[in-house]
PDB file of C-alpha atoms in Angstrom:
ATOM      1  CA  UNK A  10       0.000   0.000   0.000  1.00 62.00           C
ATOM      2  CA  UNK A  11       1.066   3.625  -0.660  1.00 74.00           C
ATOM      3  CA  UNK A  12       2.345   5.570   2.002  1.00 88.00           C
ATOM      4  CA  UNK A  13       0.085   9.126   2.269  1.00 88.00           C
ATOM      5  CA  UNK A  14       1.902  12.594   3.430  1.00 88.00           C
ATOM      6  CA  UNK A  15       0.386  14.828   4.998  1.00 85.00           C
ATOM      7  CA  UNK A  16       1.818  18.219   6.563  1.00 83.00           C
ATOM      8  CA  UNK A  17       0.278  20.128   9.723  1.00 81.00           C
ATOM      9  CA  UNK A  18       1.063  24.014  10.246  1.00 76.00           C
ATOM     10  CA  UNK A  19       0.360  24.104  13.859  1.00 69.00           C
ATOM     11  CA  UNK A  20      -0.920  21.654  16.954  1.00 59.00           C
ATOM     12  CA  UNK A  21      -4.341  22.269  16.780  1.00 65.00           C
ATOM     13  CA  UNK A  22      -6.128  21.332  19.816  1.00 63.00           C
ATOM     14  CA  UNK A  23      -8.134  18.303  19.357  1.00 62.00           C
ATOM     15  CA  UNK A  24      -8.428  18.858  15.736  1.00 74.00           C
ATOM     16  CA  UNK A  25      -8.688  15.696  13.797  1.00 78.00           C
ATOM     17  CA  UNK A  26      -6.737  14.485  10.682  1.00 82.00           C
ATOM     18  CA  UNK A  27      -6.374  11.163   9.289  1.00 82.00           C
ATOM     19  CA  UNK A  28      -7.148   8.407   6.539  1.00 86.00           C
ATOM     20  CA  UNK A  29      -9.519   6.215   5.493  1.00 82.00           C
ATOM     21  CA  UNK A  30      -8.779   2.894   3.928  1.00 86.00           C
ATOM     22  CA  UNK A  31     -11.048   1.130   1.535  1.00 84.00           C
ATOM     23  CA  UNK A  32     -10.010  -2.375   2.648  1.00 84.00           C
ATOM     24  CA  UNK A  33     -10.994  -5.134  -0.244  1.00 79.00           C
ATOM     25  CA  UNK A  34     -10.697  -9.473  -0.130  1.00 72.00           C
ATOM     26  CA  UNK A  35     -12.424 -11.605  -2.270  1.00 77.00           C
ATOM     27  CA  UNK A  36     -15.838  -9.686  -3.301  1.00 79.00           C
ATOM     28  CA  UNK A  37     -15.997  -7.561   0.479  1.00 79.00           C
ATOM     29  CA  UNK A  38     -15.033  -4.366   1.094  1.00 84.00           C
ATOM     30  CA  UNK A  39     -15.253  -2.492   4.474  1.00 85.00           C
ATOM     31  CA  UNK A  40     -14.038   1.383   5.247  1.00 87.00           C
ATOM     32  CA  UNK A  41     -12.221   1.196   8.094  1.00 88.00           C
ATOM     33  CA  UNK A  42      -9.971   4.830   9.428  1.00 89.00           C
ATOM     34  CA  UNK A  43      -7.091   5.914  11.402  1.00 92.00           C
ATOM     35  CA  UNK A  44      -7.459   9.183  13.248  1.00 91.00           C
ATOM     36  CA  UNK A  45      -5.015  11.515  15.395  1.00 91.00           C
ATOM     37  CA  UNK A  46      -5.084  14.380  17.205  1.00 88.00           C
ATOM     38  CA  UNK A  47      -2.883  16.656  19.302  1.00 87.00           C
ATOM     39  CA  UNK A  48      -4.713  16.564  23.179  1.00 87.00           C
ATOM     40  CA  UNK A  49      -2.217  18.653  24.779  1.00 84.00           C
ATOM     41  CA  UNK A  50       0.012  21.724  22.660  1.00 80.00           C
ATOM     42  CA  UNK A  51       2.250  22.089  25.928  1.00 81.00           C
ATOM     43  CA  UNK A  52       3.502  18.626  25.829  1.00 84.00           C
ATOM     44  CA  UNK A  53       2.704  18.090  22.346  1.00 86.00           C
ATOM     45  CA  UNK A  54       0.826  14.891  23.145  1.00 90.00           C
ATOM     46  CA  UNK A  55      -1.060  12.810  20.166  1.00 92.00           C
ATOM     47  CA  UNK A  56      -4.146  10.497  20.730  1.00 93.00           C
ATOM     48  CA  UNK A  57      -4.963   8.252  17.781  1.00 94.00           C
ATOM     49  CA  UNK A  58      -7.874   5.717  17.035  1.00 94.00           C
ATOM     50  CA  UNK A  59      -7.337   2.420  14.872  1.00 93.00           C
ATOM     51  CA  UNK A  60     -11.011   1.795  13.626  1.00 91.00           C
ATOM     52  CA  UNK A  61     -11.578  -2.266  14.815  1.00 89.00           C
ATOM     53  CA  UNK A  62      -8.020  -2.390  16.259  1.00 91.00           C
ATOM     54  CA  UNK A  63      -7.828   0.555  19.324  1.00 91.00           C
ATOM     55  CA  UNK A  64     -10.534   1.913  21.653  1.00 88.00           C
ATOM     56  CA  UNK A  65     -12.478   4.229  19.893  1.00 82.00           C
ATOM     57  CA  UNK A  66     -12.044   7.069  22.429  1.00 78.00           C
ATOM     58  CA  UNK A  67      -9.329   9.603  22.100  1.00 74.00           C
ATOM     59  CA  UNK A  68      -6.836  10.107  25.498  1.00 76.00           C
ATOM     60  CA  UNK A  69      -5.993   6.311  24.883  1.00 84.00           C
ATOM     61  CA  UNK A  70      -3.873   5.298  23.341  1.00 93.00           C
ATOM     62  CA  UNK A  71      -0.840   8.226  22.263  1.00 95.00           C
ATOM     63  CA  UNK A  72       1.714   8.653  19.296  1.00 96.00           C
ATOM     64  CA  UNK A  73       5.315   8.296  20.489  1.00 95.00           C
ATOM     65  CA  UNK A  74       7.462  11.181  21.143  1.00 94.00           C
ATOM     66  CA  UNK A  75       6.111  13.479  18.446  1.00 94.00           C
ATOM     67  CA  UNK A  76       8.775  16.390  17.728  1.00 93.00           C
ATOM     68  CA  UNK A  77       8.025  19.639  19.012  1.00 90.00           C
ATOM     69  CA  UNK A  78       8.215  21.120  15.950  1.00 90.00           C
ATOM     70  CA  UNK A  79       4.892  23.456  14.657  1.00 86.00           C
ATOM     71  CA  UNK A  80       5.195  22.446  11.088  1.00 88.00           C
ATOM     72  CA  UNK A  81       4.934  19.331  11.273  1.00 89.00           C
ATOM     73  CA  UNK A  82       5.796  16.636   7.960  1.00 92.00           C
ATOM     74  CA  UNK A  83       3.495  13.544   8.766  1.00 92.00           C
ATOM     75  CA  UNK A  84       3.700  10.389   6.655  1.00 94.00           C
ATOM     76  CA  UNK A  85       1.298   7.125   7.255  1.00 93.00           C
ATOM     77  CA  UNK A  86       1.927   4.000   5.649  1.00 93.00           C
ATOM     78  CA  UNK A  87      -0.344   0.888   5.917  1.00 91.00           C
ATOM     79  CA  UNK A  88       1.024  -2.481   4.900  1.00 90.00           C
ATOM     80  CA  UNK A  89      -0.990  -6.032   5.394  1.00 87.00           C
ATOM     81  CA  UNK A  90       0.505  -6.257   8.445  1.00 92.00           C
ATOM     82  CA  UNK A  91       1.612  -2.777  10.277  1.00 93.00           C
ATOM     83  CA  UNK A  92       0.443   0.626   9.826  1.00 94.00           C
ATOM     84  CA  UNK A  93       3.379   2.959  10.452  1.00 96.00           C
ATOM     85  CA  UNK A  94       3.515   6.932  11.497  1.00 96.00           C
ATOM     86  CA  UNK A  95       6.494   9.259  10.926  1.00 97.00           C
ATOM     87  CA  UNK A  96       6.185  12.702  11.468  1.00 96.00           C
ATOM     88  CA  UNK A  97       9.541  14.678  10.901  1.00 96.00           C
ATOM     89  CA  UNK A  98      11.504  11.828  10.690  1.00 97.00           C
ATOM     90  CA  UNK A  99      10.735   9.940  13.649  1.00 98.00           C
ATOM     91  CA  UNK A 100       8.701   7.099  13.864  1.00 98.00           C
ATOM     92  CA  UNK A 101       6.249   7.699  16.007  1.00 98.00           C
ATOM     93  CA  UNK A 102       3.923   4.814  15.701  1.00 97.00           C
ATOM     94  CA  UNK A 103       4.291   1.461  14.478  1.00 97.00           C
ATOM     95  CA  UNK A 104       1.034  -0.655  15.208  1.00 95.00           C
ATOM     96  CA  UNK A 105       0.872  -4.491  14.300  1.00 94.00           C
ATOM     97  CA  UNK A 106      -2.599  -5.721  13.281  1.00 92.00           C
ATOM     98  CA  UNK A 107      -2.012  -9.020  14.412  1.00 91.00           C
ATOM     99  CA  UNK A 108      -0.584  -8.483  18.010  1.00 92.00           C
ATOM    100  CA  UNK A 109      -1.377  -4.376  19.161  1.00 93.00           C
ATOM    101  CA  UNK A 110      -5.207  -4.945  18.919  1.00 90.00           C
ATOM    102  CA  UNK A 111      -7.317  -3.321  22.140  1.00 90.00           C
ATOM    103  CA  UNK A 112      -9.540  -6.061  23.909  1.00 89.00           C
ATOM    104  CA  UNK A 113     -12.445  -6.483  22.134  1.00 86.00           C
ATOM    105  CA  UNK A 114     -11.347  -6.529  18.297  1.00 84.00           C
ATOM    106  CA  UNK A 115     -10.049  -9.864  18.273  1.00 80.00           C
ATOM    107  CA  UNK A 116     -12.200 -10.471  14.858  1.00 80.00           C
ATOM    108  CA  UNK A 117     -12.554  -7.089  13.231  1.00 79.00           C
ATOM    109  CA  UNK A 118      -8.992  -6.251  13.668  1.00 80.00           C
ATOM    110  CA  UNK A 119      -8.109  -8.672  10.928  1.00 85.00           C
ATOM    111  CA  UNK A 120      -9.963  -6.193   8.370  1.00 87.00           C
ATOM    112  CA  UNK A 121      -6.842  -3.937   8.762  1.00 86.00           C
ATOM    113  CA  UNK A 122      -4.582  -7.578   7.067  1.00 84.00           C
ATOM    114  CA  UNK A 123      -6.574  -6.634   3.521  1.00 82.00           C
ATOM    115  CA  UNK A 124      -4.903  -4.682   0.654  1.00 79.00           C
ATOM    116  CA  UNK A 125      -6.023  -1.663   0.568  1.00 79.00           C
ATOM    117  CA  UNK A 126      -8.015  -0.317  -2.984  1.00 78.00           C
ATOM    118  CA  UNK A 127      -8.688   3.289  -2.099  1.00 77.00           C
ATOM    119  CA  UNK A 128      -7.855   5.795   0.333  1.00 72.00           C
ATOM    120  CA  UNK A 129      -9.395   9.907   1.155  1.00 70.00           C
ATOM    121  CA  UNK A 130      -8.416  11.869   4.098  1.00 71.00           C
ATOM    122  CA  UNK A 131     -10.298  12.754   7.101  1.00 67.00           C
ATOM    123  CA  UNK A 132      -9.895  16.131   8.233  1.00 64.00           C
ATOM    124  CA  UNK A 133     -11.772  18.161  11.125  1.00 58.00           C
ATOM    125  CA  UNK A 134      -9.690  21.184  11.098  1.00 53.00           C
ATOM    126  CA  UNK A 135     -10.783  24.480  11.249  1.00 51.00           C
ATOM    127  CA  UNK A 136      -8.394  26.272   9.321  1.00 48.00           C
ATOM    128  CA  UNK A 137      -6.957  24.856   6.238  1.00 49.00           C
ATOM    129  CA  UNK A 138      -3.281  24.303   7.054  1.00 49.00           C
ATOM    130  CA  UNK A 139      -3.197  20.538   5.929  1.00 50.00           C
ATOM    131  CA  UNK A 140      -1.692  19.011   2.790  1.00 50.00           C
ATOM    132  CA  UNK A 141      -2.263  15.737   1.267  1.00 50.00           C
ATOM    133  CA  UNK A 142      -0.515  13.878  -0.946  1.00 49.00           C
ATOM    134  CA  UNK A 143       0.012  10.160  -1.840  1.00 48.00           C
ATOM    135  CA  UNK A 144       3.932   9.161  -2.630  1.00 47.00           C
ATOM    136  CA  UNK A 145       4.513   6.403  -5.774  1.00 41.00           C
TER     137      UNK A 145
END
């Protein structure tokens, strides 16, 4: 699958950005997203959500040691078996499907092994400081 970049301008309190996946097998498709968002500027602390893998509450799970930075250079990649996060160069997440599922999706989490056959980003900013692009 095709990593997606997106850039952030500033740490907008619990804004929302992310991506959904159109995940496809064998004549069924589900939609299933990944969503993060920046709970606390002065510690520049991330939440994220894993659709059928995580909790689906924010303050839950958190991104690892995001850089301070205010511009921030964000690139997600989902394979059939992790889906990574980068921002600025650091990997910052790097969930496995088949062992980093919350209690609770031990079925649906196995959506997120499919090949992906479309992707569109989710976005609940207010302001439009966010890019999107997908890299070849």
């Amino acid at each position: 699958d095709e990593p997606v970049q997106l850039i952030t301008a500033d740490n907008e309190l619990q804004e929302y950005t992310g991506v959904y996946y159109t995940l496809h097998v064998e004549g069924s498709t589900d939609e299933k997203v990944f969503i993060m968002s920046c709970e606390n500027k002065d510690n520049n602390q991330w939440s994220y959500i894993i659709k059928g893998c995580t909790f689906n509450s924010y303050n839950t799970q958190y991104l690892d040691s995001v850089p301070p930075d205010k511009v921030k250079h964000w690139i997600i990649t989902k394979t059939c078996t992790h889906l990574k996060v980068v921002c600025n160069n650091v990997t910052v997440l790097s969930f496995n499907f088949a062992t980093d599922y919350s209690p609770g999706n031990e079925t649906d989490h196995q959506v997120w092994l499919r090949r992906c056959s479309n992707l569109r980003l989710y976005s609940c900013y207010k302001m439009t400081n966010i890019l999107l692009r997908t890299v070849s």
